Short mmCIF file of C-alpha atoms in Angstrom, two decimals:
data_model
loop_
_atom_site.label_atom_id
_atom_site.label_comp_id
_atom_site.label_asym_id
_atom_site.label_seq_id
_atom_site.Cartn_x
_atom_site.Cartn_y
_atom_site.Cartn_z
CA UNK A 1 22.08 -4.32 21.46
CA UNK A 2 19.75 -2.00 23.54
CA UNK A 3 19.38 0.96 22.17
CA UNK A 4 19.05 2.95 25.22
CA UNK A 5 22.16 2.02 26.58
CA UNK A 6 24.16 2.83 23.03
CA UNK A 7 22.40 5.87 22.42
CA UNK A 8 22.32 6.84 25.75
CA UNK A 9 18.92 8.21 25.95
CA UNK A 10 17.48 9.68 28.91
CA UNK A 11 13.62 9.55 29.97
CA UNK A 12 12.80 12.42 27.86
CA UNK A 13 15.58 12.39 25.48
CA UNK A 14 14.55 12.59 21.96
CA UNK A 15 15.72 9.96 20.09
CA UNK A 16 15.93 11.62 16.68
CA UNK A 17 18.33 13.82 18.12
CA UNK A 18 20.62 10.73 19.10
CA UNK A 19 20.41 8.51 16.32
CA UNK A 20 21.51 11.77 14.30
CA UNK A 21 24.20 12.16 16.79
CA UNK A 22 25.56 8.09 16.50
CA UNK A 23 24.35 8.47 12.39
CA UNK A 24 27.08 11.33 12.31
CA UNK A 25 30.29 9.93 14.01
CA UNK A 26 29.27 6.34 12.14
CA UNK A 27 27.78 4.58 15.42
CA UNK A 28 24.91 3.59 13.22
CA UNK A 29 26.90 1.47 10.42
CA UNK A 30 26.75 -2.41 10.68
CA UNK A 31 23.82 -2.56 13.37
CA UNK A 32 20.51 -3.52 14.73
CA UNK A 33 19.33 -1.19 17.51
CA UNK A 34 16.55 -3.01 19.91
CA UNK A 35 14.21 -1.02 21.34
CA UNK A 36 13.04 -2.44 24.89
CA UNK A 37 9.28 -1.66 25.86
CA UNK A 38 8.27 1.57 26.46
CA UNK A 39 7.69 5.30 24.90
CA UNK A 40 10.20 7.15 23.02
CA UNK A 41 9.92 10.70 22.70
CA UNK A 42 10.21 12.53 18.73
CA UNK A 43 10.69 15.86 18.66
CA UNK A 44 11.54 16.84 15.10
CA UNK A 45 12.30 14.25 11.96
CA UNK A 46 15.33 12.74 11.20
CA UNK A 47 17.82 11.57 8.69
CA UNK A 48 20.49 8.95 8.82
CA UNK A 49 22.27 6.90 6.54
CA UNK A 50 24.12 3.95 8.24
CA UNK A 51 26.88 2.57 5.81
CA UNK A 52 26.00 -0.94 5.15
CA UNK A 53 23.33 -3.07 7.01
CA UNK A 54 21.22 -1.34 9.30
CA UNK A 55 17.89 -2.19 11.48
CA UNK A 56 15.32 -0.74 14.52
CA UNK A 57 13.48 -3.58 16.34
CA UNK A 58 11.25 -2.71 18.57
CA UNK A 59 8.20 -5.19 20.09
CA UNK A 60 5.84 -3.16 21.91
CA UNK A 61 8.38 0.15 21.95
CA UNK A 62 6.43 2.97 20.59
CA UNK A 63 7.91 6.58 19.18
CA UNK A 64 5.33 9.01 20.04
CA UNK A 65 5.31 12.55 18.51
CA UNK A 66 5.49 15.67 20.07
CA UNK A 67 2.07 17.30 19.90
CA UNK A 68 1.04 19.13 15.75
CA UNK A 69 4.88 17.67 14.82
CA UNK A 70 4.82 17.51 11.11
CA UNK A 71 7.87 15.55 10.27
CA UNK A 72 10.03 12.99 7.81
CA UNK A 73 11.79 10.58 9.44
CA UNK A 74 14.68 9.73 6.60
CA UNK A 75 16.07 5.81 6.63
CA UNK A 76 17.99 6.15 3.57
CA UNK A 77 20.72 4.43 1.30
CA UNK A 78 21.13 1.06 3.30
CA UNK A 79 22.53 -2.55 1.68
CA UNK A 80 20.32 -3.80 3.88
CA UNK A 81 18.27 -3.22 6.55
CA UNK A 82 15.10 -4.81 9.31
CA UNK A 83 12.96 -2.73 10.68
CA UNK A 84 10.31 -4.45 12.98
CA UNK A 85 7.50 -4.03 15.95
CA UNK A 86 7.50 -0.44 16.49
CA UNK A 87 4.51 2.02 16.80
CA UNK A 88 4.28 5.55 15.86
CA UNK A 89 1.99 7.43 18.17
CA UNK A 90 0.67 10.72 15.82
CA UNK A 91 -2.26 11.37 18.24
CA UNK A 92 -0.92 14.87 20.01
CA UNK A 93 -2.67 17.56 17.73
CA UNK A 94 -2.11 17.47 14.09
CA UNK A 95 1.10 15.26 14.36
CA UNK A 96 1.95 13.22 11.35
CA UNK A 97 5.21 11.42 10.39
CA UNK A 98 6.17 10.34 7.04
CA UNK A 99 9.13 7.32 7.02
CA UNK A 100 11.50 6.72 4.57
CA UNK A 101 12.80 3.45 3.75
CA UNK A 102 15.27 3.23 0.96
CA UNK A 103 17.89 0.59 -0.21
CA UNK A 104 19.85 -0.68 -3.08
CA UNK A 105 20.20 -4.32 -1.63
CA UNK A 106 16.76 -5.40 0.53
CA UNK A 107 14.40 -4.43 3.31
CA UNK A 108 12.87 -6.50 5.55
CA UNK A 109 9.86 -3.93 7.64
CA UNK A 110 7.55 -6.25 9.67
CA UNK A 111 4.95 -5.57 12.21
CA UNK A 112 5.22 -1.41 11.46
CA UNK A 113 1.82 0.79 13.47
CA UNK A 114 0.74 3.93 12.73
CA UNK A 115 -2.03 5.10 15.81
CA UNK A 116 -3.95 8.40 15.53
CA UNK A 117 -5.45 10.08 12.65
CA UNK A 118 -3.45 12.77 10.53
CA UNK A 119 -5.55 16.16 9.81
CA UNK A 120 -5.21 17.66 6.19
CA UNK A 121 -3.60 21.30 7.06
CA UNK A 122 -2.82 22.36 3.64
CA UNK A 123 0.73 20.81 3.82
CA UNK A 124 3.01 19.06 1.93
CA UNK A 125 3.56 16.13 4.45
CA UNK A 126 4.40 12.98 2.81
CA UNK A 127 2.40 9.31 3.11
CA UNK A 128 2.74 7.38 5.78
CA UNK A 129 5.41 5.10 4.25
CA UNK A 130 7.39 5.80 1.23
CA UNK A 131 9.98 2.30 0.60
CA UNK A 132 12.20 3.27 -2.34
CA UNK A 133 13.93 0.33 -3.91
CA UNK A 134 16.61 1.90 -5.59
CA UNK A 135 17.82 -0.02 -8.54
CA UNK A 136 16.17 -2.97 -10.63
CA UNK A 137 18.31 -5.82 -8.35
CA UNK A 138 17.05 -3.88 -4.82
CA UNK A 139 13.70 -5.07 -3.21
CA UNK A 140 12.07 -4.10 -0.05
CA UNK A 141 9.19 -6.51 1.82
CA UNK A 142 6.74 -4.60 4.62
CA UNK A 143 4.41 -7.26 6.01
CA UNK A 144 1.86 -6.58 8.39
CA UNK A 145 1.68 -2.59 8.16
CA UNK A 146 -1.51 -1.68 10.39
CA UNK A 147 -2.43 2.37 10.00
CA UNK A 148 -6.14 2.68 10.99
CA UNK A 149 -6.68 6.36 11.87
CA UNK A 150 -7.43 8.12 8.40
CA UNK A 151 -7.62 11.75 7.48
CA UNK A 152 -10.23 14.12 6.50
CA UNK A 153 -11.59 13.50 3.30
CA UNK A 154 -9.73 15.83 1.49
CA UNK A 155 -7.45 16.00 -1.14
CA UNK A 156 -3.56 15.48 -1.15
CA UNK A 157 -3.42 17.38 -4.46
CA UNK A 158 -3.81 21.32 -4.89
CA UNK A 159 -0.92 21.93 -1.78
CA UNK A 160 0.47 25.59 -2.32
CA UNK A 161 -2.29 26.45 -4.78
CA UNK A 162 -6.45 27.36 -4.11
CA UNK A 163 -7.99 23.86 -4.44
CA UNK A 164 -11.36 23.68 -5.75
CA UNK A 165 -14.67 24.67 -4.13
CA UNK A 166 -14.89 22.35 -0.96
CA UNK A 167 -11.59 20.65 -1.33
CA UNK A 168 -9.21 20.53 1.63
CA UNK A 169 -5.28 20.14 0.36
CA UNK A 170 -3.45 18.07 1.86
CA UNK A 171 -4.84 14.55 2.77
CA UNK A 172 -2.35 12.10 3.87
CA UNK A 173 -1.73 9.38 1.86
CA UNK A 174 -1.15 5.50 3.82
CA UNK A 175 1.66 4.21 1.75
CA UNK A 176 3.16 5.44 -1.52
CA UNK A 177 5.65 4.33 -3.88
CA UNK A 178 7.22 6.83 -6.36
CA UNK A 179 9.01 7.57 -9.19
CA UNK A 180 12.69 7.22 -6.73
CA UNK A 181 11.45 2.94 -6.55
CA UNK A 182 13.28 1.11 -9.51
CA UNK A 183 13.16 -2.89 -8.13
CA UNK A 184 10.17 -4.16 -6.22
CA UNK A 185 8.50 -3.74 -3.05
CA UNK A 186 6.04 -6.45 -1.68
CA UNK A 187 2.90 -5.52 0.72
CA UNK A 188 1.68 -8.42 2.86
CA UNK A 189 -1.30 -7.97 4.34
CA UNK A 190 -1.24 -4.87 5.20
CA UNK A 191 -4.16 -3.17 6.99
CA UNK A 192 -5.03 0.61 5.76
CA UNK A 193 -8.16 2.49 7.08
CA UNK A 194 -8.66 6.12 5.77
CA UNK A 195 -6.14 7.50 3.72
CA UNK A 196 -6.17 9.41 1.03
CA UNK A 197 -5.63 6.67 -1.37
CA UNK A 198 -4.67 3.46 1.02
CA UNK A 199 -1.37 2.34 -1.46
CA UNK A 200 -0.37 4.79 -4.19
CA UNK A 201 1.73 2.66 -6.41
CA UNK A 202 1.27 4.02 -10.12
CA UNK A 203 3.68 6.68 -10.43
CA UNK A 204 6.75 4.49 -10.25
CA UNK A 205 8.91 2.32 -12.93
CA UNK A 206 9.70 -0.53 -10.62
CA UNK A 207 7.09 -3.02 -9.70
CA UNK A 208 4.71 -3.16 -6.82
CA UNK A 209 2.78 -6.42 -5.36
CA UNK A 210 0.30 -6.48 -3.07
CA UNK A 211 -0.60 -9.49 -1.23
CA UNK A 212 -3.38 -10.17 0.67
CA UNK A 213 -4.44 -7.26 3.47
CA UNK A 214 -7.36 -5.31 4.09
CA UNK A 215 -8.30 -1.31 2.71
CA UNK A 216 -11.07 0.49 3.82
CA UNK A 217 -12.46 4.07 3.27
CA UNK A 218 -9.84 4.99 1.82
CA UNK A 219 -10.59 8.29 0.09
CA UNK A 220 -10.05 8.28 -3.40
CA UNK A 221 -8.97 4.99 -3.97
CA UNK A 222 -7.80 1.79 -2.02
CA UNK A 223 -5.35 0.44 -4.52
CA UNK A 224 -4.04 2.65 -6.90
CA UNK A 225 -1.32 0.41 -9.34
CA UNK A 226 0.19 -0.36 -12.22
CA UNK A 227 2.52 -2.27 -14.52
CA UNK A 228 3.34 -6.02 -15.65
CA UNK A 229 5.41 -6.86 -13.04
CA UNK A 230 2.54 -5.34 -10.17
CA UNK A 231 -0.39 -7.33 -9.37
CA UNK A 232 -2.92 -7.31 -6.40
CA UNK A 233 -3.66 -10.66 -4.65
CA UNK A 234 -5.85 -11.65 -2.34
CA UNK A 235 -6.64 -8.58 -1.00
CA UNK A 236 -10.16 -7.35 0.58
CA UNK A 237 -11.42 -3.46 0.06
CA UNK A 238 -14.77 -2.43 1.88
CA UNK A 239 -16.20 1.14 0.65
CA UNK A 240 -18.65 2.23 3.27
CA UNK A 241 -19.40 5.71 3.77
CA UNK A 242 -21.82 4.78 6.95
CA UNK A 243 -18.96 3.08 8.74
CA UNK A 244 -16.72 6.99 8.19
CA UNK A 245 -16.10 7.35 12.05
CA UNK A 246 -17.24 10.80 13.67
CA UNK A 247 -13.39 10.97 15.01
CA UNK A 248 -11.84 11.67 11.51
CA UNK A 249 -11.19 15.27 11.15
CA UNK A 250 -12.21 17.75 8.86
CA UNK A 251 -15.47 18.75 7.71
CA UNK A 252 -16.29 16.03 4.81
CA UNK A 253 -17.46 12.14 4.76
CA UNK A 254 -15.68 10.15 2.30
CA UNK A 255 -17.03 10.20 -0.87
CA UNK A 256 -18.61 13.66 0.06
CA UNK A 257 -16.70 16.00 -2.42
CA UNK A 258 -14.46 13.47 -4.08
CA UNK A 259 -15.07 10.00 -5.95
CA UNK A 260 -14.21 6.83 -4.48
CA UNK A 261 -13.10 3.33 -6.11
CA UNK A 262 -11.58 0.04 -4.74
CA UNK A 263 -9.13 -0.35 -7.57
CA UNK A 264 -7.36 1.79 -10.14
CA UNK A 265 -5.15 1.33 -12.69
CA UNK A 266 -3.23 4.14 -14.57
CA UNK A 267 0.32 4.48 -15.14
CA UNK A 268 1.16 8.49 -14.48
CA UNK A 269 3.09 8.68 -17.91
CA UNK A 270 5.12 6.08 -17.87
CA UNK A 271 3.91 3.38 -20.58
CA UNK A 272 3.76 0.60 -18.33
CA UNK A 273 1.07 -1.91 -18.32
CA UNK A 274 -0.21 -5.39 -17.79
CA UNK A 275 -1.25 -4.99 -14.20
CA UNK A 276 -2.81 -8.26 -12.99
CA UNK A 277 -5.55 -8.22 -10.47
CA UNK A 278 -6.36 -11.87 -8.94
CA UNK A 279 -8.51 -12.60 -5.71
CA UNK A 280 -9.95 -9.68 -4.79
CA UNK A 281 -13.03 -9.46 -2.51
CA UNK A 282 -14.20 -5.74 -3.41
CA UNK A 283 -17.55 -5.07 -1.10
CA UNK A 284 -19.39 -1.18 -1.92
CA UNK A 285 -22.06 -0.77 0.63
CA UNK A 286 -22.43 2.95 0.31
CA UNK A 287 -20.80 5.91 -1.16
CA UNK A 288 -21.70 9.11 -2.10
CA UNK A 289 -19.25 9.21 -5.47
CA UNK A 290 -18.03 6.41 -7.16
CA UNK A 291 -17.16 6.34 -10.38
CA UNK A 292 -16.62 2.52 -10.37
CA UNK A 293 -15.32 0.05 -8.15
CA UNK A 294 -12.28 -1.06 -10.51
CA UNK A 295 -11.38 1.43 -13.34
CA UNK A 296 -8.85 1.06 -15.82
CA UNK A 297 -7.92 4.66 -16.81
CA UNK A 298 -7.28 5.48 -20.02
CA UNK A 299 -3.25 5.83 -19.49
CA UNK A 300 -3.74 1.93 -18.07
CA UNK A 301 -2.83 0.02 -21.08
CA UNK A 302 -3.46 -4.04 -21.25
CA UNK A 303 -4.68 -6.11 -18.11
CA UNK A 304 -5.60 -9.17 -16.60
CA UNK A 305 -8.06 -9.76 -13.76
CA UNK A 306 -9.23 -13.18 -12.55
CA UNK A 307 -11.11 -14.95 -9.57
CA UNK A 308 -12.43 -11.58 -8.45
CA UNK A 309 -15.78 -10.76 -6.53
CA UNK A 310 -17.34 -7.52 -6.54
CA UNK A 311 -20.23 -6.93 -4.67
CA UNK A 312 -22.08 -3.94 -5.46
CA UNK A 313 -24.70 -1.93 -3.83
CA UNK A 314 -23.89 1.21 -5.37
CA UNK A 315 -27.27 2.59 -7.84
CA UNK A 316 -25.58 4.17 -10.99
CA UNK A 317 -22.03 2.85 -10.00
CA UNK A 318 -20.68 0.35 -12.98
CA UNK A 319 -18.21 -2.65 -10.50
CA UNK A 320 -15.92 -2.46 -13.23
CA UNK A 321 -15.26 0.39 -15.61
CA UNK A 322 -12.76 0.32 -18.82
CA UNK A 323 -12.12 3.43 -20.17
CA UNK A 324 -10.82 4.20 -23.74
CA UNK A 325 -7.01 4.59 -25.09
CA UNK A 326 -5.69 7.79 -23.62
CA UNK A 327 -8.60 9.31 -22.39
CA UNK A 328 -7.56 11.23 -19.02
CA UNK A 329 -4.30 13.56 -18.36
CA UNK A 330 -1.88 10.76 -19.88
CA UNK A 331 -1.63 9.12 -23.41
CA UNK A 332 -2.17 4.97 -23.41
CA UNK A 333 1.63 2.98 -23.81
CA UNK A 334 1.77 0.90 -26.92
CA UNK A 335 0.76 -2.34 -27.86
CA UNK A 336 -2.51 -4.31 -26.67
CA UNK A 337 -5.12 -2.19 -25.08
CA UNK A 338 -7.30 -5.65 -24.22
CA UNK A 339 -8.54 -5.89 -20.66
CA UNK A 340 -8.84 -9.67 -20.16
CA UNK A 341 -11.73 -10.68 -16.95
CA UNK A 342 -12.13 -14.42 -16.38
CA UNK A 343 -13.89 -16.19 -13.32
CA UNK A 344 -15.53 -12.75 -11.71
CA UNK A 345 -18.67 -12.68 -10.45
CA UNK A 346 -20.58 -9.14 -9.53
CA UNK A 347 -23.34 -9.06 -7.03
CA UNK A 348 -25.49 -6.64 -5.14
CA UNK A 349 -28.46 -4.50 -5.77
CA UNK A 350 -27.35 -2.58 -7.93
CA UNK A 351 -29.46 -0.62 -10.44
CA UNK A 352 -29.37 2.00 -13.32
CA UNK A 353 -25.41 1.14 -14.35
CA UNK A 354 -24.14 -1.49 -16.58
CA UNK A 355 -21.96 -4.22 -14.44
CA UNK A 356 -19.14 -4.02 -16.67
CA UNK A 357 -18.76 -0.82 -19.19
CA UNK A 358 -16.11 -1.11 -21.58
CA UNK A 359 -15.13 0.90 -24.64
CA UNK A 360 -15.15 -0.11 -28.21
CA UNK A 361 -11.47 1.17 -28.97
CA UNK A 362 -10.68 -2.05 -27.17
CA UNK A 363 -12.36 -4.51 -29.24
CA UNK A 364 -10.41 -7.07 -27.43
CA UNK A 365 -11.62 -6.88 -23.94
CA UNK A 366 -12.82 -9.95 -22.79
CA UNK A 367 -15.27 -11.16 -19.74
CA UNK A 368 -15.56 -15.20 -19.73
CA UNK A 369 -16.68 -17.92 -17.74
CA UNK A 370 -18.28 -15.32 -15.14
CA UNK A 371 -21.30 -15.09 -13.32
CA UNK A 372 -23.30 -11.62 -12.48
CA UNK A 373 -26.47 -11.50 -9.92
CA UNK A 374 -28.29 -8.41 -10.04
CA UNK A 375 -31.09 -7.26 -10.34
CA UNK A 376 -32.90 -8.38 -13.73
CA UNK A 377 -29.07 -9.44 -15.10
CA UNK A 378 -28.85 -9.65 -18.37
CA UNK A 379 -26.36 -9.59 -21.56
CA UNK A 380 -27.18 -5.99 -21.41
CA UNK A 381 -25.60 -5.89 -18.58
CA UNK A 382 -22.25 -6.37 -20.07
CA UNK A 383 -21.47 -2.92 -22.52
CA UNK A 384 -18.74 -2.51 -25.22
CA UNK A 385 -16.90 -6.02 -23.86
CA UNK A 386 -16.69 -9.16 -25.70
CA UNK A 387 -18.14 -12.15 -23.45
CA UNK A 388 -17.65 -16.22 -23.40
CA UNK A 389 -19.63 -17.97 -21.43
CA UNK A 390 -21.16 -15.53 -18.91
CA UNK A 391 -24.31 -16.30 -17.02
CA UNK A 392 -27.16 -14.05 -15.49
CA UNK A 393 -28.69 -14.16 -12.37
CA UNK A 394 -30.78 -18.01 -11.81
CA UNK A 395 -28.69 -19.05 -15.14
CA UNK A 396 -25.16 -19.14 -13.68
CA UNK A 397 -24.22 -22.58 -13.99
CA UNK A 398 -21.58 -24.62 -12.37
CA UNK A 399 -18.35 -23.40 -14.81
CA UNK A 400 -19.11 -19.83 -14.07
CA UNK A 401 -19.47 -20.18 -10.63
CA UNK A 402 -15.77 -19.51 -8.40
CA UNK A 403 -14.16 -22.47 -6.80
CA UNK A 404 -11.49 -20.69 -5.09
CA UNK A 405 -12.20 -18.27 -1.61
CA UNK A 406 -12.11 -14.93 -2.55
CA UNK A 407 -9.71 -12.21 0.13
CA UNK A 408 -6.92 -14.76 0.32
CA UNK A 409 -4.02 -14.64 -2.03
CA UNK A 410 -2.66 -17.68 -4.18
CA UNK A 411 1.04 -18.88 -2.86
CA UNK A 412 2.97 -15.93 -3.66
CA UNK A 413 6.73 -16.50 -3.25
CA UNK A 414 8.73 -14.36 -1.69
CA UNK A 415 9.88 -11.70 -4.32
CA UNK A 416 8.12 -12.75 -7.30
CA UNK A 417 9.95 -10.37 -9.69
CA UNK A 418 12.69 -12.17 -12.08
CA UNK A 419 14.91 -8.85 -11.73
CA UNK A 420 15.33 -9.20 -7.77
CA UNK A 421 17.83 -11.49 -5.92
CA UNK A 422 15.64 -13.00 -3.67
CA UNK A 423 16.23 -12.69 0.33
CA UNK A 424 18.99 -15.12 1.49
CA UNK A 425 18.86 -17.26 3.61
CA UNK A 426 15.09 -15.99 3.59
CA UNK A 427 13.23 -12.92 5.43
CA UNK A 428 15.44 -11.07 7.58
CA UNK A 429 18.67 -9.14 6.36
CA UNK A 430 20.27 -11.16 3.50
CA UNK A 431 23.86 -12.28 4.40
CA UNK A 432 23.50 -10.49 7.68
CA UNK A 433 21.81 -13.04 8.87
CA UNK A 434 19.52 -11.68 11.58
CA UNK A 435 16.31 -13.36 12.24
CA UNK A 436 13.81 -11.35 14.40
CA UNK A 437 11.34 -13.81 15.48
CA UNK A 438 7.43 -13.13 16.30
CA UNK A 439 6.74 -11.09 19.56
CA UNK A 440 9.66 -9.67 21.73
CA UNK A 441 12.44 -13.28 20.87
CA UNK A 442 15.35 -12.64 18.72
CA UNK A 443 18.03 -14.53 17.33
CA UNK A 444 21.29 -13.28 15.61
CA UNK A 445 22.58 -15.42 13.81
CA UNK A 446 25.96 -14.37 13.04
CA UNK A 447 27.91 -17.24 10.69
CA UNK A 448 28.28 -14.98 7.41
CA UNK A 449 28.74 -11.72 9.34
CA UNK A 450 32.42 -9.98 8.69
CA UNK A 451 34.39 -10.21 11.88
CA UNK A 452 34.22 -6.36 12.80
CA UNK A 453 30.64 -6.01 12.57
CA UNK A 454 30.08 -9.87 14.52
CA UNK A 455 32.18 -7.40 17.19
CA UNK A 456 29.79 -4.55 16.87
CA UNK A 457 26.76 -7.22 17.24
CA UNK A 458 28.32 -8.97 20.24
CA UNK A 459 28.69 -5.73 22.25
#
């Protein structure tokens, strides 16, 4: 149904203030609001909680902020929900809007834009996105999430305390998953440019799986993730502090004041591990700090990392860097500590660093059938990791060279987590039954609705 005409917004009616309005008298519960073309005003953040299955489409609408809004816009406790097309506009001052998405049954978000950059002010304003599968059965799936803007390279630690010498608090983080997420929640291909951190996934207990997409500059690290049931797939991270545009605010370049990586892998406390990391195309042109382009912190536990290239220009930067049992703020989980590498190959012109620098408290870290091709490569080159068949330089041969293309993800089905009721009858809202196809065509299909909200569709 249009929204304008069931809201009953005006020209320069805010729509937070009438979806709180229709939220209230439970106008909101059982349906899909479409958003026609245009610009929609926000004026402040919002909450709702529709009862039941809820969803904003929106092709080509966009919800622009008012100018230096700093708000949360709250989607919260849905069965299920679709959320698809729309742009937020933060460009008017230091506007920045962090969204909600939560659900105990599934979320479809497709085709999601975030314009504008968002200026550290020494706030607490959330990431970007923050989907919160609530339970181990709920899931949530955001393809095709596009926020390039970025922030100043800052910090989004040290708000309401003096940060260190240099440090602004408050950097705004692209997409985070907390400690709220229980189930799983799928990124495909999503496209982050400048955040601080692009996807912040390792302070959670559910899983997180990221599947194909495209990071880059973001400040601190692209990928930060953890756990058995979380892996990275396919996805492409570019670290290039010559490419940090003059139109991100704030004094600093990335990797001025704080150190950058493609990939890390911690787990905040909560004794998860087994991360896998498959596919990755991991280019470092230039960076200021970098204290590795994929580190396994000390909290990281076991891990598994295959058909990955890493190609490093970085002098005194390690590509891959394994760090011992509980070193760092958090204590390692039990059982294996191995880190397990097969099929990567490191590149570049690197100097002065090992490629790969392990640690001897885990004597069962493994590199095999890989190739590296720096300068003067050698076994040297390879410190405090056991190798199998690894070549160097001119001596790669044919089984340590990579078959497969690197940036594109294996066939990942749709929710590949064994605790999650996958989508029926596929993406879209599961026994709702509403399809949103590409571009502004969509289809309701309404065979498995209830009769009373097939009435509240129909109108």
């Amino acid at each position: 149904m249009s929204a304008i005409e069931y809201l009953g917004i005006g020209p320069n009616d805010p729509i937070d203030e009438a979806l709180e309005r229709a939220d209230a008298a439970g106008d909101l519960d059982g349906v899909l609001l479409d958003f026609p073309p245009g610009t929609y005003r926000l004026s402040d953040g919002f909450s709702i909680s529709p009862d039941g299955d809820f969803g904003i489409v929106g092709p080509r609408a966009t919800f622009r902020l008012d100018p230096d809004l700093r708000c949360e816009v709250k989607i919260h406790d849905l069965s299920r929900g679709l959320f698809e097309g729309f742009t937020f506009d933060q460009r008017a001052g230091r506007a920045a809007v962090s969204v909600l998405l939560s659900t105990d049954g599934h979320i479809d978000a497709r085709d999601l834009t975030y314009r504008g950059t968002a200026a550290a002010v020494d706030d607490d304003q959330g990431a970007l996105l923050r989907p919160v599968a609530e339970n181990r059965t709920a899931s949530i799936r955001i393809d095709d999430l596009h926020a390039r803007g970025g922030t100043n390279a800052g910090s989004h630690a040290w708000v309401g305390s003096d940060p260190p010498p240099n440090h602004v608090a408050g950097g705004i983080v692209g997409a985070f998953v907390g400690r709220a997420n229980e189930g799983v929640v799928q990124f495909v291909d999503p496209v982050l440019h400048g955040w601080e951190n692009g996807l912040y996934a390792t302070r959670t207990r559910g899983a997180v799986q990221v599947i194909g997409g495209r990071f880059v500059n973001n400040n601190n690290t692209a990928v930060r993730i953890s756990g058995a049931e979380s892996f990275c797939d396919g996805a492409t991270i570019v670290l290039d502090a010559q490419r940090w545009p003059d139109s991100h605010p704030g004094a600093f370049t990335i990797g001025e004041i704080q150190g950058v990586s493609a990939v890390r892998l911690e787990t905040g406390g909560l004794d998860k591990s087994g991360t896998q990391l498959r596919n990755l195309d991991v280019r470092a042109y230039a960076m200021q700090k970098c204290p590795g382009l994929v580190v396994y912190r000390g909290s990281a536990g076991a891990g598994r990392m295959r058909r990955c290239r890493l190609t490093n220009h970085l002098d005194g930067t390690p590509a891959i860097v394994i760090d011992p049992p509980g070193a760092g703020p958090y204590s390692a989980p039990p059982g294996s500590q191995a880190v397990r590498m097969d099929h990567i190959e490191i590149r570049g012109s690197m100097t002065s660093a090992p490629a790969v620098r392990g640690s001897t408290e885990r004597p069962n870290s493994l590199l095999a059938d890989s190739c590296i091709r720096i300068p003067d490569a050698g076994p040297a080159d390879v410190r405090a990791v056991r190798t199998r068949n690894v070549g160097y330089g001119a001596d790669c041969t044919a089984s340590q060279r990579i078959d497969s293309q690197f940036g594109v993800p294996s066939d990942v089905p749709a929710i590949r987590n064994t605790t999650v009721q996958p989508p029926s009858p596929g993406p879209g809202l599961p026994g709702l039954g509403v399809l949103v196809g590409l571009g502004a065509i969509t289809a309701y299909v309404m065979a498995t609705l209830p009769p009373i909200l097939r009435e509240k569709f129909r109108s």
